[in-house]
Structure formats: C-alpha cells, structure tokens
CSV table of C-alpha atoms and ligand atoms in Angstrom, one decimal:
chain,number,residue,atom,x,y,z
A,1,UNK,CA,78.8,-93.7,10.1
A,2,UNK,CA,78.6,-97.3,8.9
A,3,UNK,CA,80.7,-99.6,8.5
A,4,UNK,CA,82.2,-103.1,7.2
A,5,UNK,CA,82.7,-105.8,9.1
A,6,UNK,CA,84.1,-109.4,9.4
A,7,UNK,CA,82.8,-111.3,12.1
A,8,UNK,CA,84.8,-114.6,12.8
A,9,UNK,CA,82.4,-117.4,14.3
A,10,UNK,CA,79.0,-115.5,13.5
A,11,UNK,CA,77.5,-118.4,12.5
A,12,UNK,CA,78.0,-119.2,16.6
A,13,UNK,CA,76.2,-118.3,19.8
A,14,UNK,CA,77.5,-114.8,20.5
A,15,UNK,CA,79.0,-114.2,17.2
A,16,UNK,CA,75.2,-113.8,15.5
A,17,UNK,CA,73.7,-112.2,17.8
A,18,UNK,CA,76.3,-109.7,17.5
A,19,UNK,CA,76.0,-109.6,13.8
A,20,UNK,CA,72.7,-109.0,14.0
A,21,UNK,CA,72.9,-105.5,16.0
A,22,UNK,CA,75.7,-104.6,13.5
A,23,UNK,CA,73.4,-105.4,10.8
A,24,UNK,CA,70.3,-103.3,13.0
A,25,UNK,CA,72.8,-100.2,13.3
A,26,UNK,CA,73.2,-100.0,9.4
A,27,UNK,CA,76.7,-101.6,9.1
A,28,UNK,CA,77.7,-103.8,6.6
A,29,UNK,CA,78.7,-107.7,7.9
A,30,UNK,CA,80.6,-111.0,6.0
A,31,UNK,CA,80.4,-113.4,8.7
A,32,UNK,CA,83.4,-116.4,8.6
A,33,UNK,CA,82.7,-119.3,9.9
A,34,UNK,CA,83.6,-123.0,9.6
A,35,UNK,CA,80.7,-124.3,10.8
A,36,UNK,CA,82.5,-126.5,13.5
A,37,UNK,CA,80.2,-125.7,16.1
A,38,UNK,CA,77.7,-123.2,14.5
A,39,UNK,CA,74.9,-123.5,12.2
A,40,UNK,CA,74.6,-121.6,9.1
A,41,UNK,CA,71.0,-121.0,9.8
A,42,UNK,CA,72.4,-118.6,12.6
A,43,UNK,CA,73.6,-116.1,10.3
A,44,UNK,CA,71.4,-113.1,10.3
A,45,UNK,CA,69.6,-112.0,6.9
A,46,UNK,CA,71.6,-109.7,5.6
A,47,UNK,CA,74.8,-110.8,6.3
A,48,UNK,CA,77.2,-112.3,3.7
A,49,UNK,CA,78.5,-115.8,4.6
A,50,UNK,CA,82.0,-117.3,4.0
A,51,UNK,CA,82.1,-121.5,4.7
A,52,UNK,CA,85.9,-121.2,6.0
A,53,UNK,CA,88.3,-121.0,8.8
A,54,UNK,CA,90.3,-118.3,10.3
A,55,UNK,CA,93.3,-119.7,9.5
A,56,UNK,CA,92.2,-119.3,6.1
A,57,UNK,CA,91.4,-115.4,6.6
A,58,UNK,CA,94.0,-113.9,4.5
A,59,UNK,CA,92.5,-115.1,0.8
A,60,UNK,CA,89.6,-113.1,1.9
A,61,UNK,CA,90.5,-110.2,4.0
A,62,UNK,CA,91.1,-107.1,2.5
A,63,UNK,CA,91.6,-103.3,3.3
A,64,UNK,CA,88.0,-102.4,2.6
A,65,UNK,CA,87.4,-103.7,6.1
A,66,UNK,CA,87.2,-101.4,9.2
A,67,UNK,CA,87.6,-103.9,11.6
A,68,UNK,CA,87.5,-107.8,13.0
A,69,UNK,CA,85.2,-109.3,15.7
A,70,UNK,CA,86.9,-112.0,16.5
A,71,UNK,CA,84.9,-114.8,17.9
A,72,UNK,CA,85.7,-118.0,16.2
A,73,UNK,CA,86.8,-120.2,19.2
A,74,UNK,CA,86.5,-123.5,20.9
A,75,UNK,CA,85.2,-123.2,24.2
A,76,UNK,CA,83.9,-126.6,25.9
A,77,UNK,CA,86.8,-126.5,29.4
A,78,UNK,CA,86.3,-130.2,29.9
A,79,UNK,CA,87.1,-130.5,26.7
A,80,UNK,CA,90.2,-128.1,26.8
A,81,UNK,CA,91.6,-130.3,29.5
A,82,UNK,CA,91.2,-134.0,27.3
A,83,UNK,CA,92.4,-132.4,24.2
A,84,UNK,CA,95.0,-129.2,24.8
A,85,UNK,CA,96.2,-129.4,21.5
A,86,UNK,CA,92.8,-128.7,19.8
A,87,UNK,CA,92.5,-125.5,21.9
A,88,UNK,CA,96.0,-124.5,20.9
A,89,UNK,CA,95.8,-125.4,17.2
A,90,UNK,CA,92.5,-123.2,16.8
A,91,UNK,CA,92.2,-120.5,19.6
A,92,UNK,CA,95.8,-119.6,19.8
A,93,UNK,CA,96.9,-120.6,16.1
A,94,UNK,CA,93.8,-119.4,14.3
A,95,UNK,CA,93.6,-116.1,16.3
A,96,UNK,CA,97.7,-115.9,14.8
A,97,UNK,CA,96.7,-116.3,11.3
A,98,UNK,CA,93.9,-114.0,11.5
A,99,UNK,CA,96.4,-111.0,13.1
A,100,UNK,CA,98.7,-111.5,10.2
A,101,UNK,CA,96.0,-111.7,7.5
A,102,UNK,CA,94.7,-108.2,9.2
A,103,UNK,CA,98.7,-106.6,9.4
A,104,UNK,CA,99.1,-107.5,5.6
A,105,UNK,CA,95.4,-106.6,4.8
A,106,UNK,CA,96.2,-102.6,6.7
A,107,UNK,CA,92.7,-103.8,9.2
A,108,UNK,CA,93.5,-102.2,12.5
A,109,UNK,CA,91.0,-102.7,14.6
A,110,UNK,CA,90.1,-105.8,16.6
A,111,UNK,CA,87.3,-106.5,19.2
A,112,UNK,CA,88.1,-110.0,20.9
A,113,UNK,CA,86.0,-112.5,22.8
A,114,UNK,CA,87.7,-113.1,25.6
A,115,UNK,CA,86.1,-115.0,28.7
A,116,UNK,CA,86.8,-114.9,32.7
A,117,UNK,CA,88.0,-118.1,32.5
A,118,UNK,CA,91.6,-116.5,32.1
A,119,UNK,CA,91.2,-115.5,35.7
A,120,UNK,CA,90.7,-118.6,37.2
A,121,UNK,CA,91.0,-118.8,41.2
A,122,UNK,CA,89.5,-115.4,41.9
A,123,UNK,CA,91.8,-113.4,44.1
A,124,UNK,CA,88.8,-111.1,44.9
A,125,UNK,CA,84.8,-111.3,45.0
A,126,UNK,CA,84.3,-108.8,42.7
A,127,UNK,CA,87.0,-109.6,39.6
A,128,UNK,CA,88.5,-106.4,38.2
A,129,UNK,CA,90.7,-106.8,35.1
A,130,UNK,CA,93.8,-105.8,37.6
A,131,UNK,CA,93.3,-109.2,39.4
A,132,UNK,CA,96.0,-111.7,38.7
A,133,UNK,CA,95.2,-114.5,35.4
A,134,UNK,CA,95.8,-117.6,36.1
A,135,UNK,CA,93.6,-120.4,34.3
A,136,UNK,CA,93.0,-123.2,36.0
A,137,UNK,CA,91.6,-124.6,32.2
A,138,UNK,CA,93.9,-125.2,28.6
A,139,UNK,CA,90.5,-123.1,27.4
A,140,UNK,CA,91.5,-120.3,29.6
A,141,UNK,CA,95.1,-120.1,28.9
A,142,UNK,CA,94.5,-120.6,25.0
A,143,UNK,CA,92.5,-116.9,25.5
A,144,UNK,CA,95.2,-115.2,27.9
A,145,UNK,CA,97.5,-116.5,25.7
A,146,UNK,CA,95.7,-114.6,22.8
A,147,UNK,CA,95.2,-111.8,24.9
A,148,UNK,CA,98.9,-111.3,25.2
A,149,UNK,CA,99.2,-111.6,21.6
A,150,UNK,CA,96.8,-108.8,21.2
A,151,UNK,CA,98.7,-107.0,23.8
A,152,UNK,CA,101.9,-107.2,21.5
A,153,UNK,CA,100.2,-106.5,18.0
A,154,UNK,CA,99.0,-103.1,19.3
A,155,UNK,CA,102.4,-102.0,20.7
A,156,UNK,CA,104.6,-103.2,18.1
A,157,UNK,CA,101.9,-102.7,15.3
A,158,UNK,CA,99.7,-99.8,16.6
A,159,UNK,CA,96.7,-102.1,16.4
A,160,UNK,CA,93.0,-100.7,18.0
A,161,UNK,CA,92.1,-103.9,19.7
A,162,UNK,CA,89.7,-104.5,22.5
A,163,UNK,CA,89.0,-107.9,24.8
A,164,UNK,CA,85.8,-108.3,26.4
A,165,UNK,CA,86.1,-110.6,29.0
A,166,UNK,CA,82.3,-112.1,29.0
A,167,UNK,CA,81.1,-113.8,32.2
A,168,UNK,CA,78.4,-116.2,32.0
A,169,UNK,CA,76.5,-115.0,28.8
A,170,UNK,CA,72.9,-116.3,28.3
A,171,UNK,CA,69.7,-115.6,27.1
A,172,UNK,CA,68.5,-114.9,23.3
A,173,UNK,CA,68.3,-112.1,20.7
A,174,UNK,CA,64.8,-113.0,18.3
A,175,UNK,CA,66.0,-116.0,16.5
A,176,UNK,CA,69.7,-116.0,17.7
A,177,UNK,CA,70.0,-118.0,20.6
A,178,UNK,CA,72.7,-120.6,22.7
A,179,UNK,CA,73.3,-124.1,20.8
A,180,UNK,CA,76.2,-125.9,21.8
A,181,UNK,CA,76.8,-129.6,21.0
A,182,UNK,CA,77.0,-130.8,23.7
A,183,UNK,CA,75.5,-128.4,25.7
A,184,UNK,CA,77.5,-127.8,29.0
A,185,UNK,CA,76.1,-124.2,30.2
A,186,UNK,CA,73.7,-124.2,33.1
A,187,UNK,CA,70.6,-122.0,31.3
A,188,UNK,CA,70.8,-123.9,28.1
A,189,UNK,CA,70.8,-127.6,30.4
A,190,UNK,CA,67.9,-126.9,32.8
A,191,UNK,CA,65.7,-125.7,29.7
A,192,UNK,CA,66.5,-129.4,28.0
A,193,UNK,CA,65.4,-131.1,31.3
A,194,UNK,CA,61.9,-128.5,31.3
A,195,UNK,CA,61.7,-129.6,27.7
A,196,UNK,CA,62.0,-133.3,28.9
A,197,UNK,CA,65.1,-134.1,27.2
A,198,UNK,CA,66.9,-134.8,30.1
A,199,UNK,CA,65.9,-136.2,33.6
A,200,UNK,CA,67.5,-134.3,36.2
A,201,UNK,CA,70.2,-132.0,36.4
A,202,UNK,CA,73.4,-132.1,38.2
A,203,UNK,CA,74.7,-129.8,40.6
A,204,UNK,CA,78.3,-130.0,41.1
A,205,UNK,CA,79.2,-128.9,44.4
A,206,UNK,CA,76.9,-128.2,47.5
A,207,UNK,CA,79.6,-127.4,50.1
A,208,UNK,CA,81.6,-124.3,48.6
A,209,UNK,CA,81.2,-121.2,51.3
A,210,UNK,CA,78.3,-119.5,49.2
A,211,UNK,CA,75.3,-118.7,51.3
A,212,UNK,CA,73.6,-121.8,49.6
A,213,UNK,CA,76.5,-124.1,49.1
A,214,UNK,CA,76.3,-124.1,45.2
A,215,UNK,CA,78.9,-122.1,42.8
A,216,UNK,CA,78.1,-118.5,42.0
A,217,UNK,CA,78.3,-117.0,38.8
A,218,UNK,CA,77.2,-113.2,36.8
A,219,UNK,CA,75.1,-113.6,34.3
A,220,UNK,CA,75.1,-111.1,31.6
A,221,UNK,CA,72.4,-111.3,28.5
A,222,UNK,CA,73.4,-111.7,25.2
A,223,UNK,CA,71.9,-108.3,24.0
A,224,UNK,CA,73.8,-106.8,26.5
A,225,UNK,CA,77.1,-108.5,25.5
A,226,UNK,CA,76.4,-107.4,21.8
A,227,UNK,CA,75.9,-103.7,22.9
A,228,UNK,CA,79.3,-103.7,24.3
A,229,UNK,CA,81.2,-104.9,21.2
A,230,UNK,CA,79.9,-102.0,19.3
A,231,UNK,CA,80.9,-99.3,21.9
A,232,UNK,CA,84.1,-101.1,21.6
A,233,UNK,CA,84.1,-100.7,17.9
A,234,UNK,CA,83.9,-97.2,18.9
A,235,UNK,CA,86.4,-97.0,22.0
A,236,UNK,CA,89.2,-98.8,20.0
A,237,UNK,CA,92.4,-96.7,20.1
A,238,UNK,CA,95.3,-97.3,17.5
A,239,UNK,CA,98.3,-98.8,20.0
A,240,UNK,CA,96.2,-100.0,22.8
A,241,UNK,CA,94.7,-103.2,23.9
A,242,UNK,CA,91.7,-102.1,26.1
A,243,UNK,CA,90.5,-105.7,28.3
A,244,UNK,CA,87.0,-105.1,29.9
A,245,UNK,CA,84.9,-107.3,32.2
A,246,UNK,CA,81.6,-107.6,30.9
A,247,UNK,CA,79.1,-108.6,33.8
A,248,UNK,CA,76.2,-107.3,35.5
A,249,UNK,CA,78.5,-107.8,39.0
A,250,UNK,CA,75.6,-109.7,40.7
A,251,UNK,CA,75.9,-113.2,41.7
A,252,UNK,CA,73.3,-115.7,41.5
A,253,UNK,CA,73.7,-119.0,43.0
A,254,UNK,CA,72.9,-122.8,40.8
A,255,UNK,CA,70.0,-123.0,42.9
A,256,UNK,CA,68.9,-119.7,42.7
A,257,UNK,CA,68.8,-120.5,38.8
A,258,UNK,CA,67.8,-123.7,39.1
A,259,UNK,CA,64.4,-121.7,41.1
A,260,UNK,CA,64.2,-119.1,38.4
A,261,UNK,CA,64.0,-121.6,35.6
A,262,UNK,CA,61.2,-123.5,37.7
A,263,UNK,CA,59.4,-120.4,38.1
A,264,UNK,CA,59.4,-119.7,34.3
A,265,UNK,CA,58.9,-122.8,32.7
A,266,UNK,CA,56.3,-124.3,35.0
A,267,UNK,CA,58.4,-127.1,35.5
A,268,UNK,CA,59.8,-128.7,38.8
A,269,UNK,CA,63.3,-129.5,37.3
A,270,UNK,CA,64.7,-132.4,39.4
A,271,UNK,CA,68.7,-131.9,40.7
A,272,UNK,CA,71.2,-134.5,41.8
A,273,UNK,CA,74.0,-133.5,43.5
A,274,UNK,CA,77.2,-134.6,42.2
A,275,UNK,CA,81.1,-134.0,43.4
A,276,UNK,CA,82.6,-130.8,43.1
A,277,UNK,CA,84.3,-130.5,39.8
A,278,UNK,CA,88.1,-129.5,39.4
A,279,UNK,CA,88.9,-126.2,38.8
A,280,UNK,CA,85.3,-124.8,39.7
A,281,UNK,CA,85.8,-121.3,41.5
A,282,UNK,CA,83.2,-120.6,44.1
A,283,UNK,CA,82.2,-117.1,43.0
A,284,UNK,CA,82.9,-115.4,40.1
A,285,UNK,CA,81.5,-112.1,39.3
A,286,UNK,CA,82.6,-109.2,37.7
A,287,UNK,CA,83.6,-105.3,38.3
A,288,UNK,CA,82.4,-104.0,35.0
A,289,UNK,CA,83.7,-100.4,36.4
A,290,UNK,CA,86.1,-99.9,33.7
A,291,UNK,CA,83.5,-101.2,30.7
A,292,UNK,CA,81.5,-98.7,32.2
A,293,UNK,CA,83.6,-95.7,31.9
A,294,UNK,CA,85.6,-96.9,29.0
A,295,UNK,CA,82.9,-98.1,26.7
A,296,UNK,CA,80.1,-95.8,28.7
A,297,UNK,CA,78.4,-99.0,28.3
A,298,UNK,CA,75.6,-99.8,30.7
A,299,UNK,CA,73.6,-103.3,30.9
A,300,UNK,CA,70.1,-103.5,31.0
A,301,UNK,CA,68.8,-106.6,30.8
A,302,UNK,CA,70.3,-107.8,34.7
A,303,UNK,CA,66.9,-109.4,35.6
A,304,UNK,CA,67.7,-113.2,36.0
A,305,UNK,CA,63.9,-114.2,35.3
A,306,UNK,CA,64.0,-112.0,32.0
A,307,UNK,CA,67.2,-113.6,31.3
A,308,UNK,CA,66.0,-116.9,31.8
A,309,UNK,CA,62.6,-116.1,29.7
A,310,UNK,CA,64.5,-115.1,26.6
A,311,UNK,CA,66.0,-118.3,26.5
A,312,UNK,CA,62.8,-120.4,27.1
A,313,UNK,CA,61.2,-118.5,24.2
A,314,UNK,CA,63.9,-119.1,21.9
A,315,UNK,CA,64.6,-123.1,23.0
A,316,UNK,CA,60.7,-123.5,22.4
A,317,UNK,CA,60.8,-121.9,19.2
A,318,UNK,CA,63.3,-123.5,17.8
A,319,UNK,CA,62.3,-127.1,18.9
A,320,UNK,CA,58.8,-125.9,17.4
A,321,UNK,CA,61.3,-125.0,14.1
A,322,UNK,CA,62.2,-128.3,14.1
B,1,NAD,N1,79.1,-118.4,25.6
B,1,NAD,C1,79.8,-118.0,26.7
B,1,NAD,O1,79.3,-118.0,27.8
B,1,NAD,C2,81.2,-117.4,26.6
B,1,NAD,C3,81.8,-116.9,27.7
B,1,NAD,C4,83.1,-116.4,27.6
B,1,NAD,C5,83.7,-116.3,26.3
B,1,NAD,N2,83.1,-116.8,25.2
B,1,NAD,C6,83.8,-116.8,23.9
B,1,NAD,O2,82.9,-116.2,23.0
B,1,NAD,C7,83.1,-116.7,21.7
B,1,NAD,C8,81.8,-117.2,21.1
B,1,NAD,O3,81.3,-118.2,22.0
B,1,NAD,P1,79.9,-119.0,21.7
B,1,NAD,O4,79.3,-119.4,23.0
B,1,NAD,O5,79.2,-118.2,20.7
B,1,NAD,O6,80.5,-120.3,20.9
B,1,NAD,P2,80.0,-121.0,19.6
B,1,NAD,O7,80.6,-122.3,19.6
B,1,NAD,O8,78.5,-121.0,19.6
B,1,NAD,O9,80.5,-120.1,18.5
B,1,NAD,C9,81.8,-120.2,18.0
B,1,NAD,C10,81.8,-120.2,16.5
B,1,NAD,O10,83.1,-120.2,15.9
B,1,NAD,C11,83.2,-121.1,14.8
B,1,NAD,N3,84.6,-121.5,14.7
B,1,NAD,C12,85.3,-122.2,15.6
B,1,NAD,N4,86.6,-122.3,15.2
B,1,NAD,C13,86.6,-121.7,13.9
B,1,NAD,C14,87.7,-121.5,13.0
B,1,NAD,N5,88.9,-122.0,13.2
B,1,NAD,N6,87.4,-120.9,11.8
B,1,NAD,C15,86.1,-120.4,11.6
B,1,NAD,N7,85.1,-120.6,12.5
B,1,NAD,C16,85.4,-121.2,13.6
B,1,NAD,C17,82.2,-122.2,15.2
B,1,NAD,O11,81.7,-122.9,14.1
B,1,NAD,C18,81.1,-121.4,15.9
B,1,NAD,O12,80.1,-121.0,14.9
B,1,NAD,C19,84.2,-117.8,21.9
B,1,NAD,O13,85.4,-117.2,21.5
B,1,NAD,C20,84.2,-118.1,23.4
B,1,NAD,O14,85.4,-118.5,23.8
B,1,NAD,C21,81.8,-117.4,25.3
C-alpha cells in the first residue's frame, strides 16, 4: 500500500537516497529541509520540497501523513565538541518540535537516524544495541538524548518509532551521493585526494591493537541503509521504540580502505600519519542480529570494493556536473 511521507533532511546525504526508494516503491514524499548542509539539487524528482526547518514542522504537518523519517541533523563530532550548543539547539531541540508537531498533527509513526556514535567506548567487538551508551562526542549524546525522547513519546503517547543506529554509511544511490562541507568521512576524503584535491591523507592513529594498527570501522552502503528504513516503516509498532544496529558486522581497517580506494581509482593515494584523535574507538562494528530478525532486513551490498566504486562513480560524476 502506498503511502505519504515527510522526510526531514532529504535534501541531505542519507535523507535522499532514502527518498528516492520511497519514491521507487510508489509512495508519496515532501521532503523538509533547510538547506544548512544539503543541496536542493539532492532532492529526488518527484518529491515535493519545503525550504524550512524542523522546528518549523508544525505549520506544515498534518494528519494526511503516515509517518516521519527523521533525518535532519548536524553531524560533524569535531564540531560537536567546539560548539555543544549547536548540536543541542538543532538535534535535540528540532527533533522536540518535530514530536510535538507530529502529537498535535495524530502522525504516529517515526523512523529515526540514529548513529553508533551513542555507544562510544565499545564494551564489546561486536556492538549489540544491549551494550551500554556512553558518548564520548556532544554529537553522540545529542542522538541518545533524542533516542530517550523517542523512548518516552511511544510509552506515554503510544507512538510507532524506530532508531537505526547507522555505522559508517557510504557509497552512492544513481545521483544521490555523500557531500559534506567540510568533508570529514574517510570514503568521501581519499576520493578528493584521487581526484587531486587534496595531497595526502591523514591517518590518525597507527598504534591501536588492530591487526594493522589503524582504527576499524563497518561499513554499510547507502542502498542498504535505505532498505532498512522502509522495513522499519513496516516493523513500526504503536507504543514501542524499536533501536537497531545497521552494519554489515565486518571490520575493515583505514588501510585496508585506504588499499581499496587505490585499487579502484588507479591512484596511489599518499598517507601521513598523524596522532591518535580523542575519543577514536579502536573497532567498532555492529551485531545487526536484531535488524535482521526484527526488520527481516538483510544487506547486500557488503563488498568494500563495490562500496568504494559507487562512490567513485558518483564523486566523478558530479565533478563532471560541475
Ligand atoms: N552519514 C553517516 O555516516 C551517518 C552515520 C550515523 C548517523 N547519521 C545520521 O544520519 C542523518 C543524515 O546524515 P547525512 O550524512 O545524510 O547528513 P547531511 O548533512 O548530508 O544531511 C542532513 C540534512 O539535514 C538538513 N538539516 C539539518 N538541520 C535541519 C533543520 N533544523 N531543519 C531542516 N533541515 C535540517 C541539512 O540541510 C541536510 O540536508 C543525520 O541525522 C546523521 O546524524 C549519519
């Protein structure tokens, strides 16, 4: 059956790609975005647009709506940690406005982006959504601290929500693809210095106890990501908060993507090596058991060179784009 949707940051990484596999499955999207980080050019044909922020969402919400995705965030950590408030103000507040626009508007179901980073230190190599949260970022804590507001909202309010708790997403959908100003993911940075736009690229840490001394991280594709959030549309039960891991549960090293990106792009990609950064877990990957039998949701796009070739494609094209 389809349906109609408002997607909060769709003009975003994640957010569009998103909006486009709601569009492919026949639903109806208004995408609401601000355009503080996103690009208006990233919002899928088909979609309608709204210039505005979620704070904002109750002048347009209304009870035609079957649900939120709810991805309208800032998410740069170093950031997080120069500027708290910022994080506060907008993840935490905005995400408060948009659950009382949705009470007063009778939408009851939610799909949140929600991020490992609320984890933090992991207490265990593979992270299961039972291990114990505690950020080491004001990024993470803004999104536990939304993910206890969810929590509340669908005890006390018998909202449907779901978090997905989305490891290292990467990778493009067609013309939807990572843009992030500045850039501070690993995928997205070694494809700038294959492009030539940047020298070398810094690996922060050598020493953690990882088979090659670099930090270790899951990468999950974007396509997969999107897959999840509609299952979750799906899964959403009125008076529950469902949290998932989404990750494929494999680890791959900086250098081992540092190799892959060589190997794709023809390109030897110098490295420095730099200090380890504060607050830089060794290895995080994820149990994505419960996504699994939860959602019945199954990745398929684990292959770090396929990954890593999606993203190429769509960094090439849209330099070519202009
Ligand atoms: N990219 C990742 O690896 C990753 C990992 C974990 C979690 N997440 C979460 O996923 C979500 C999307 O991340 P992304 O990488 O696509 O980021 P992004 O910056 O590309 O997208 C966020 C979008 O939200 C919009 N926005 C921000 N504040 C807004 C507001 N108050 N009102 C309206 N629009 C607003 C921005 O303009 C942007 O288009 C975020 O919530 C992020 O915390 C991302």
């Amino acid at each position: 059956m389809s349906g109609k949707y408002l997607v909060t940051g769709g003009a975003g990484y994640v957010g569009s790609v998103v909006a486009r596999h709601l569009l492919e499955a026949g639903h109806t999207v208004t995408v609401l975005d601000d355009l503080s980080t996103g690009f208006r050019e990233a919002v899928p044909a088909g979609a309608y647009f709204i210039e505005g922020r979620v704070q904002d969402a109750a002048r347009w919400l209304d009870g035609s709506y079957d649900a939120v995705l709810h991805f309208a965030a800032f998410s740069q950590v170093g950031e997080s940690v120069a500027r708290p408030e910022k994080y506060w103000s907008n993840n935490v507040g905005g995400t408060m406005a948009l659950l009382d626009a949705m009470r007063t508007a009778g939408v009851r179901t939610l799909v949140f982006s929600s991020t490992a980073a609320t984890y933090g230190e992991p207490a265990s190599a593979l992270l299961t959504e039972a291990d114990p949260t505690a950020p080491t970022s004001p990024y993470g804590t803004s999104k536990l601290a939304v993910d206890h507001m969810i929590t509340g909202e669908a005890a006390a309010h018998g909202l449907a929500a779901v978090s997905l708790r989305y490891f290292n997403v990467a990778g493009a959908y067609g013309s939807c693809g990572e843009r992030h100003d500045p850039e501070s993911h690993l995928i997205p940075l070694l494809l700038q210095v294959a492009l030539g736009e940047r020298e070398s690229i810094s690996v922060f840490g050598d020493d953690y106890p990882t088979p090659d001394g670099t930090c270790v991280r899951d990468y999950i594709h974007v396509a997969d990501l999107a897959e999840a959030h509609l299952l979750a549309l799906d899964a959403a039960t009125a008076g529950e908060h469902l949290i998932c891991n989404l990750g494929n549960g494999n680890g791959f090293s900086v250098r081992e993507v540092i190799e892959t990106v060589r190997k794709v792009t023809g390109h030897p990609v110098p490295e420095v090596t730099a200090g380890r950064r504060p607050g830089d877990p060794a290895v995080l990957v994820a149990s994505a058991a419960r996504a699994h039998e939860r959602l019945g949701w199954t990745p398929s796009r684990a292959d770090l060179a396929g990954i890593v070739a999606d993203a190429w494609e769509f960094a090439r094209r849209e330099r070519a784009d202009g």
